Amino acid sequence: MVKRTSHKATGCPIARPLDAIGDWWSLLIIRDAFDGYERFGEFQKSLGLAKNILTTRLRNLVEHGILETAPASDGSAYQKYVLTKKGLGLFPLLVALRQWGEEHFFEPSELDVRLVDRKFGQPVKRLELRSQDGRLLGPEDAEVRKISSGLRASPRPSSAQQVNDGRRKKDPA
Amino acid sequence: MVKRTSHKATGCPIARPLDAIGDWWSLLIIRDAFDGYERFGEFQKSLGLAKNILTTRLRNLVEHGILETAPASDGSAYQKYVLTKKGLGLFPLLVALRQWGEEHFFEPSELDVRLVDRKFGQPVKRLELRSQDGRLLGPEDAEVRKISSGLRASPRPSSAQQVNDGRRKKDPA
C-alpha cells in the first residue's frame, strides 16, 4: 500500500460524507428506513432513542437530502420519512456493514435474519468489487491514485494511458 | 419493503458492529490504514486529531481486533498499527462509503483521486450485490427475512424450500 499526503487538501470522498451520516444512530435510522419504517413512532420504538435526539437526527438526515418527508399514506396528520435517491444510494454501505457484522460478530447459529433476494428468498452473495476488466478485487488489488482530469472509465484495460501514476513517495520516517 | 420487529431481540448484524467501529474518526483511521499509514505520527498528521483522542481510538480499534500492533519495520522503538484480517474485511464498507461520497458530494471536476486497480490503473467498478442466481440487486430487490436454522446458501434458486418466509405483518398504525 502506498502512502499518500493528507486528505484535507484533496477532499477525500470518504471524509466528506461523514458529516451527512453524522453518527451511528443515523445509520440505524437509515437501516430502519430500508426495512420499511416511515413514521417517527416506528423509528422511536425500534431504536429506543429519546424523542428529542431522534428528532434532531431525522432533521439532519432531511437537511442532508437522505430522507424526505411526505404526507402519511393513510391521510392522517402525521408525516412519513422516506429515503431519497441519495439515501437509497447507501444500500451498498449498509449491506457491507451487515456482511462484516455477520462474519465477525455472530456465531452462525445466532444469525436468524438474513438479507435475501425477494424473488427466490436466497441469501444474497457477498458484495463484489471488480476491475473494469472484470477481475475480483480485494484490498491488496486496489489503491487510491491521483488522476488526470478528463478521465473516462474505460471498459478495456489500457495500462497507464489515462491515469497519472500519482503515488506519493513515502514520508521520511 | 416490509416492516419488521425491533432489532434488539434478533441481534442485528448492522447494529452489533457499530460498537467496534465506534465513531467516524475510527473510520478515517481505518481508511488511512488501508492507504498504508502505520505509525501514530502518520495518523496524527493525516487526521489532525489530538493525540489523546487518537490514542483512545487506536486502542479501541486494537481491542476490537481491527488493528494490531507490531514492531516498526525499521527496528526503531516505535510500534506500527496494521489491519488484521477482521480489519481488512472492512474494505467493501470503505469502498461503499467512497463511492457514495463520490456520487453525491463532489462535482466530477473535483475528483482528483480515485480508487483504481493496481494492475491496469483503471477506476474500479461500482460495488455489486448479486443474488445466488447472479442477478444484480438494488434496495427494492432484497429484504431482511427470518430464516430457519441450518440454512445453507444454495447456488441455484430453490424458491422457498430453505427459507421461512418470516415477513412480519405491518404494525397497526
Coordinates of C-alpha atoms in Angstrom, one line a residue:
Chain A
M1 CA 0.0 0.0 0.0
V2 CA 1.3 3.4 -0.8
K3 CA 1.5 6.4 1.5
R4 CA -0.4 9.5 0.5
T5 CA -0.5 13.1 1.6
S6 CA -3.1 14.4 3.9
H7 CA -6.6 14.0 2.6
K8 CA -7.7 17.5 3.7
A9 CA -6.3 19.2 0.6
T10 CA -7.7 16.6 -1.9
G11 CA -11.2 16.4 -0.5
C12 CA -11.4 12.8 0.4
P13 CA -14.6 11.0 -0.8
I14 CA -14.6 9.1 2.4
A15 CA -14.3 12.0 4.8
R16 CA -16.8 14.3 3.1
P17 CA -19.9 12.2 3.5
L18 CA -19.3 11.6 7.2
D19 CA -20.9 14.9 8.1
A20 CA -24.1 13.9 6.4
I21 CA -24.4 10.5 8.1
G22 CA -23.2 12.0 11.2
D23 CA -23.3 9.3 13.7
W24 CA -24.3 5.7 14.3
W25 CA -27.8 6.5 15.3
S26 CA -28.3 8.0 11.9
L27 CA -27.1 4.8 10.2
L28 CA -29.6 2.8 12.3
I29 CA -32.4 5.1 11.3
I30 CA -31.4 4.6 7.7
R31 CA -31.3 0.9 8.2
D32 CA -34.8 1.0 9.6
A33 CA -35.9 3.2 6.6
F34 CA -34.6 0.5 4.3
D35 CA -36.7 -2.0 6.2
G36 CA -39.9 0.0 5.7
Y37 CA -40.2 2.1 8.8
E38 CA -41.6 5.5 7.9
R39 CA -43.1 7.1 11.0
F40 CA -41.5 8.9 13.8
G41 CA -43.1 6.5 16.3
E42 CA -41.9 3.4 14.4
F43 CA -38.3 4.7 14.5
Q44 CA -38.6 5.6 18.1
K45 CA -40.0 2.2 19.1
S46 CA -37.4 0.3 17.1
L47 CA -34.4 2.3 18.3
G48 CA -35.5 3.2 21.8
L49 CA -34.0 6.6 21.2
A50 CA -35.1 9.7 23.2
K51 CA -37.6 11.7 21.2
N52 CA -35.5 14.9 21.1
I53 CA -32.4 13.1 19.8
L54 CA -34.4 11.2 17.2
T55 CA -36.0 14.5 16.1
T56 CA -32.5 16.0 15.7
R57 CA -31.2 13.0 13.7
L58 CA -34.2 12.9 11.4
R59 CA -33.9 16.6 10.8
N60 CA -30.2 16.2 10.0
L61 CA -31.0 13.4 7.5
V62 CA -33.6 15.5 5.8
E63 CA -31.3 18.5 5.6
H64 CA -28.6 16.3 4.0
G65 CA -31.1 15.0 1.5
I66 CA -31.0 11.4 2.7
L67 CA -34.6 11.3 3.9
E68 CA -37.5 13.4 2.8
T69 CA -40.9 14.0 4.4
A70 CA -44.2 13.3 2.8
P71 CA -47.8 13.1 4.0
A72 CA -48.6 9.8 5.6
S73 CA -50.3 7.4 3.3
D74 CA -53.3 6.9 5.5
G75 CA -54.3 10.5 5.2
S76 CA -53.6 11.2 8.9
A77 CA -52.0 14.5 10.0
Y78 CA -48.7 12.7 10.5
Q79 CA -45.8 12.8 8.1
K80 CA -43.7 9.9 6.9
Y81 CA -40.0 9.8 6.2
V82 CA -38.8 8.2 3.0
L83 CA -35.4 7.6 1.5
T84 CA -34.5 9.9 -1.3
K85 CA -32.4 8.7 -4.3
K86 CA -29.4 9.8 -2.4
G87 CA -30.5 7.9 0.7
L88 CA -31.2 4.7 -1.4
G89 CA -27.6 5.1 -2.6
L90 CA -26.5 4.0 0.9
F91 CA -27.7 0.5 0.2
P92 CA -24.3 -1.0 -0.6
L93 CA -22.8 0.6 2.6
L94 CA -25.5 -1.0 4.7
V95 CA -25.0 -4.3 3.0
A96 CA -21.2 -4.1 3.6
L97 CA -21.8 -3.3 7.3
R98 CA -24.3 -6.2 7.6
Q99 CA -21.9 -8.6 5.9
W100 CA -19.0 -7.6 8.1
G101 CA -21.1 -7.8 11.1
E102 CA -22.4 -11.3 10.2
E103 CA -18.9 -12.5 9.6
H104 CA -17.2 -11.2 12.7
F105 CA -19.8 -10.6 15.4
F106 CA -22.0 -13.7 15.2
E107 CA -21.8 -17.4 15.7
P108 CA -23.5 -19.0 12.7
S109 CA -26.3 -20.3 14.9
E110 CA -27.1 -16.7 16.1
L111 CA -27.9 -15.5 12.6
D112 CA -31.7 -15.8 12.4
V113 CA -32.2 -13.0 10.0
R114 CA -30.5 -12.7 6.6
L115 CA -30.7 -10.4 3.6
V116 CA -32.3 -12.4 0.8
D117 CA -33.4 -11.7 -2.7
R118 CA -37.1 -11.1 -2.9
K119 CA -37.6 -13.3 -5.9
F120 CA -36.3 -16.6 -4.6
G121 CA -35.6 -15.9 -1.0
Q122 CA -32.0 -16.9 -1.1
P123 CA -29.3 -15.1 0.9
V124 CA -27.5 -12.6 -1.2
K125 CA -23.9 -13.1 -2.3
R126 CA -21.1 -11.2 -0.7
L127 CA -20.6 -7.7 -2.2
E128 CA -18.1 -7.8 -5.0
L129 CA -15.7 -5.2 -6.2
R130 CA -14.3 -5.7 -9.7
S131 CA -11.9 -4.0 -12.0
Q132 CA -13.0 -2.7 -15.4
D133 CA -11.8 -5.9 -16.9
G134 CA -13.9 -8.0 -14.6
R135 CA -11.3 -9.2 -12.0
L136 CA -12.5 -9.5 -8.4
L137 CA -10.5 -7.1 -6.3
G138 CA -9.5 -7.3 -2.6
P139 CA -7.8 -4.6 -0.6
E140 CA -4.4 -5.5 -1.9
D141 CA -5.5 -5.3 -5.5
A142 CA -6.6 -1.6 -5.5
E143 CA -5.2 1.7 -4.4
V144 CA -6.1 5.4 -4.3
R145 CA -4.3 7.3 -7.1
K146 CA -4.3 10.9 -8.3
I147 CA -5.8 11.0 -11.7
S148 CA -5.6 13.4 -14.6
S149 CA -8.7 15.5 -15.3
G150 CA -11.0 14.2 -18.0
L151 CA -10.6 10.6 -17.0
R152 CA -13.2 8.5 -18.6
A153 CA -13.6 5.0 -17.2
S154 CA -12.6 2.6 -20.0
P155 CA -14.2 -0.8 -20.1
R156 CA -10.9 -2.2 -21.5
P157 CA -7.6 -2.1 -19.7
S158 CA -5.4 0.5 -21.2
S159 CA -2.4 0.5 -18.8
A160 CA -1.5 3.9 -17.7
Q161 CA -2.6 6.0 -20.6
Q162 CA -5.5 7.6 -18.8
V163 CA -4.2 7.6 -15.3
N164 CA -1.2 9.5 -13.9
D165 CA 0.6 7.3 -11.5
G166 CA 0.4 9.8 -8.7
R167 CA 1.9 7.6 -6.0
R168 CA 3.5 9.7 -3.4
K169 CA 6.9 9.0 -2.0
K170 CA 7.0 7.6 1.5
D171 CA 7.4 10.4 4.0
P172 CA 10.7 10.3 5.7
A173 CA 10.2 8.3 9.0
Chain B
M1 CA -40.4 -3.0 1.9
V2 CA -41.7 -5.0 4.9
K3 CA -41.9 -3.9 8.4
R4 CA -40.0 -5.9 11.0
T5 CA -40.0 -6.1 14.7
S6 CA -37.3 -4.4 16.9
H7 CA -33.8 -5.4 16.0
K8 CA -32.8 -5.7 19.7
A9 CA -34.2 -9.1 20.2
T10 CA -32.8 -10.5 17.0
G11 CA -29.3 -9.1 17.3
C12 CA -29.0 -7.0 14.2
P13 CA -25.8 -7.5 12.1
I14 CA -25.8 -3.8 11.4
A15 CA -26.2 -2.7 15.0
R16 CA -23.7 -5.0 16.6
P17 CA -20.5 -3.9 14.8
L18 CA -21.2 -0.2 15.5
D19 CA -19.6 -0.6 18.9
A20 CA -16.3 -1.7 17.3
I21 CA -16.1 1.0 14.7
G22 CA -17.3 3.4 17.3
D23 CA -17.2 6.7 15.5
W24 CA -16.2 8.5 12.4
W25 CA -12.7 9.2 13.5
S26 CA -12.2 5.4 13.7
L27 CA -13.3 5.0 10.1
L28 CA -10.9 7.6 9.0
I29 CA -8.1 5.9 10.9
I30 CA -9.1 2.7 9.1
R31 CA -9.1 4.5 5.8
D32 CA -5.6 5.7 6.4
A33 CA -4.5 2.2 7.4
F34 CA -5.8 0.9 4.1
D35 CA -3.7 3.6 2.4
G36 CA -0.6 2.4 4.1
Y37 CA -0.3 4.6 7.2
E38 CA 1.1 2.6 10.1
R39 CA 2.7 4.9 12.7
F40 CA 1.0 7.0 15.3
G41 CA 2.6 10.1 13.9
E42 CA 1.4 9.4 10.4
F43 CA -2.2 9.0 11.6
Q44 CA -1.9 12.1 13.7
K45 CA -0.5 14.2 10.9
S46 CA -3.1 13.0 8.4
L47 CA -6.1 13.5 10.6
G48 CA -5.0 16.4 12.7
L49 CA -6.5 14.7 15.7
A50 CA -5.5 15.5 19.2
K51 CA -3.0 12.9 20.4
N52 CA -5.0 11.7 23.4
I53 CA -8.1 11.2 21.2
L54 CA -6.1 9.4 18.6
T55 CA -4.6 7.2 21.3
T56 CA -8.0 6.2 22.6
R57 CA -9.3 5.5 19.1
L58 CA -6.3 3.3 18.2
R59 CA -6.6 1.4 21.5
N60 CA -10.3 0.8 20.8
L61 CA -9.5 -0.5 17.3
V62 CA -6.9 -2.8 18.7
E63 CA -9.2 -4.0 21.5
H64 CA -11.9 -4.8 18.9
G65 CA -9.4 -6.7 16.8
I66 CA -9.4 -4.4 13.8
L67 CA -5.9 -3.2 14.1
E68 CA -3.0 -4.9 15.8
T69 CA 0.4 -3.6 16.9
A70 CA 3.7 -4.9 15.6
P71 CA 7.3 -3.7 16.0
A72 CA 8.1 -1.0 13.5
S73 CA 9.8 -2.4 10.3
D74 CA 12.8 -0.1 10.7
G75 CA 13.8 -1.6 14.0
S76 CA 13.1 1.6 15.9
A77 CA 11.4 1.6 19.3
Y78 CA 8.1 2.6 17.9
Q79 CA 5.3 0.3 17.0
K80 CA 3.2 0.2 13.9
Y81 CA -0.5 -0.5 13.6
V82 CA -1.6 -2.9 10.9
L83 CA -5.0 -4.1 9.8
T84 CA -6.0 -7.6 11.0
K85 CA -8.0 -10.0 8.8
K86 CA -11.1 -8.6 10.5
G87 CA -10.0 -5.0 9.7
L88 CA -9.3 -5.9 6.1
G89 CA -12.8 -7.2 6.0
L90 CA -13.9 -3.5 6.2
F91 CA -12.7 -2.9 2.6
P92 CA -16.1 -3.2 1.0
L93 CA -17.6 -0.8 3.5
L94 CA -14.9 1.8 2.8
V95 CA -15.4 1.4 -0.9
A96 CA -19.2 1.8 -0.5
L97 CA -18.6 5.0 1.5
R98 CA -16.2 6.3 -1.1
Q99 CA -18.5 5.6 -4.0
W100 CA -21.4 7.2 -2.3
G101 CA -19.3 10.2 -1.4
E102 CA -18.0 10.5 -5.0
E103 CA -21.5 10.4 -6.4
H104 CA -23.2 12.8 -4.0
F105 CA -20.6 15.1 -2.6
F106 CA -18.4 16.0 -5.5
E107 CA -18.6 17.7 -8.8
P108 CA -16.9 15.5 -11.4
S109 CA -14.1 18.0 -11.8
E110 CA -13.3 17.9 -8.1
L111 CA -12.5 14.2 -8.1
D112 CA -8.7 14.2 -8.4
V113 CA -8.2 10.9 -6.6
R114 CA -9.8 7.6 -7.5
L115 CA -9.7 4.1 -6.3
V116 CA -8.1 2.1 -9.2
D117 CA -7.0 -1.5 -9.7
R118 CA -3.2 -1.8 -9.3
K119 CA -2.7 -3.9 -12.4
F120 CA -4.0 -1.5 -15.0
G121 CA -4.7 1.6 -13.1
Q122 CA -8.4 1.8 -14.1
P123 CA -11.1 3.1 -11.7
V124 CA -12.9 0.3 -10.1
K125 CA -16.4 -0.6 -11.0
R126 CA -19.3 0.2 -8.6
L127 CA -19.7 -2.4 -5.9
E128 CA -22.2 -5.0 -6.9
L129 CA -24.7 -7.1 -4.9
R130 CA -26.0 -10.2 -6.6
S131 CA -28.4 -12.9 -5.9
Q132 CA -27.3 -16.5 -5.7
D133 CA -28.5 -16.9 -9.3
G134 CA -26.4 -14.0 -10.4
R135 CA -29.0 -11.1 -10.7
L136 CA -27.9 -7.6 -9.8
L137 CA -29.8 -6.5 -6.8
G138 CA -30.9 -3.0 -5.7
P139 CA -32.6 -2.0 -2.5
E140 CA -36.0 -2.9 -3.9
D141 CA -34.8 -6.4 -4.8
A142 CA -33.7 -7.6 -1.4
E143 CA -35.2 -7.7 2.1
V144 CA -34.3 -9.0 5.5
R145 CA -36.1 -12.2 6.4
K146 CA -36.1 -14.5 9.3
I147 CA -34.6 -17.8 8.3
S148 CA -34.7 -21.4 9.6
S149 CA -31.7 -22.7 11.3
G150 CA -29.4 -24.9 9.2
L151 CA -29.8 -22.7 6.1
R152 CA -27.1 -23.4 3.6
A153 CA -26.7 -20.9 0.8
S154 CA -27.7 -22.7 -2.4
P155 CA -26.1 -21.6 -5.7
R156 CA -29.4 -22.4 -7.5
P157 CA -32.7 -20.7 -6.9
S158 CA -34.9 -23.0 -5.0
S159 CA -38.0 -20.9 -4.2
A160 CA -38.9 -21.0 -0.5
Q161 CA -37.7 -24.5 0.4
Q162 CA -34.8 -23.4 2.5
V163 CA -36.2 -20.1 3.8
N164 CA -39.1 -19.5 6.0
D165 CA -41.0 -16.5 4.8
G166 CA -40.8 -14.7 8.1
R167 CA -42.3 -11.4 6.9
R168 CA -43.9 -9.6 9.8
K169 CA -47.3 -8.1 9.4
K170 CA -47.4 -4.3 9.4
D171 CA -47.8 -2.9 12.9
P172 CA -51.2 -1.3 13.3
A173 CA -50.6 2.4 12.6

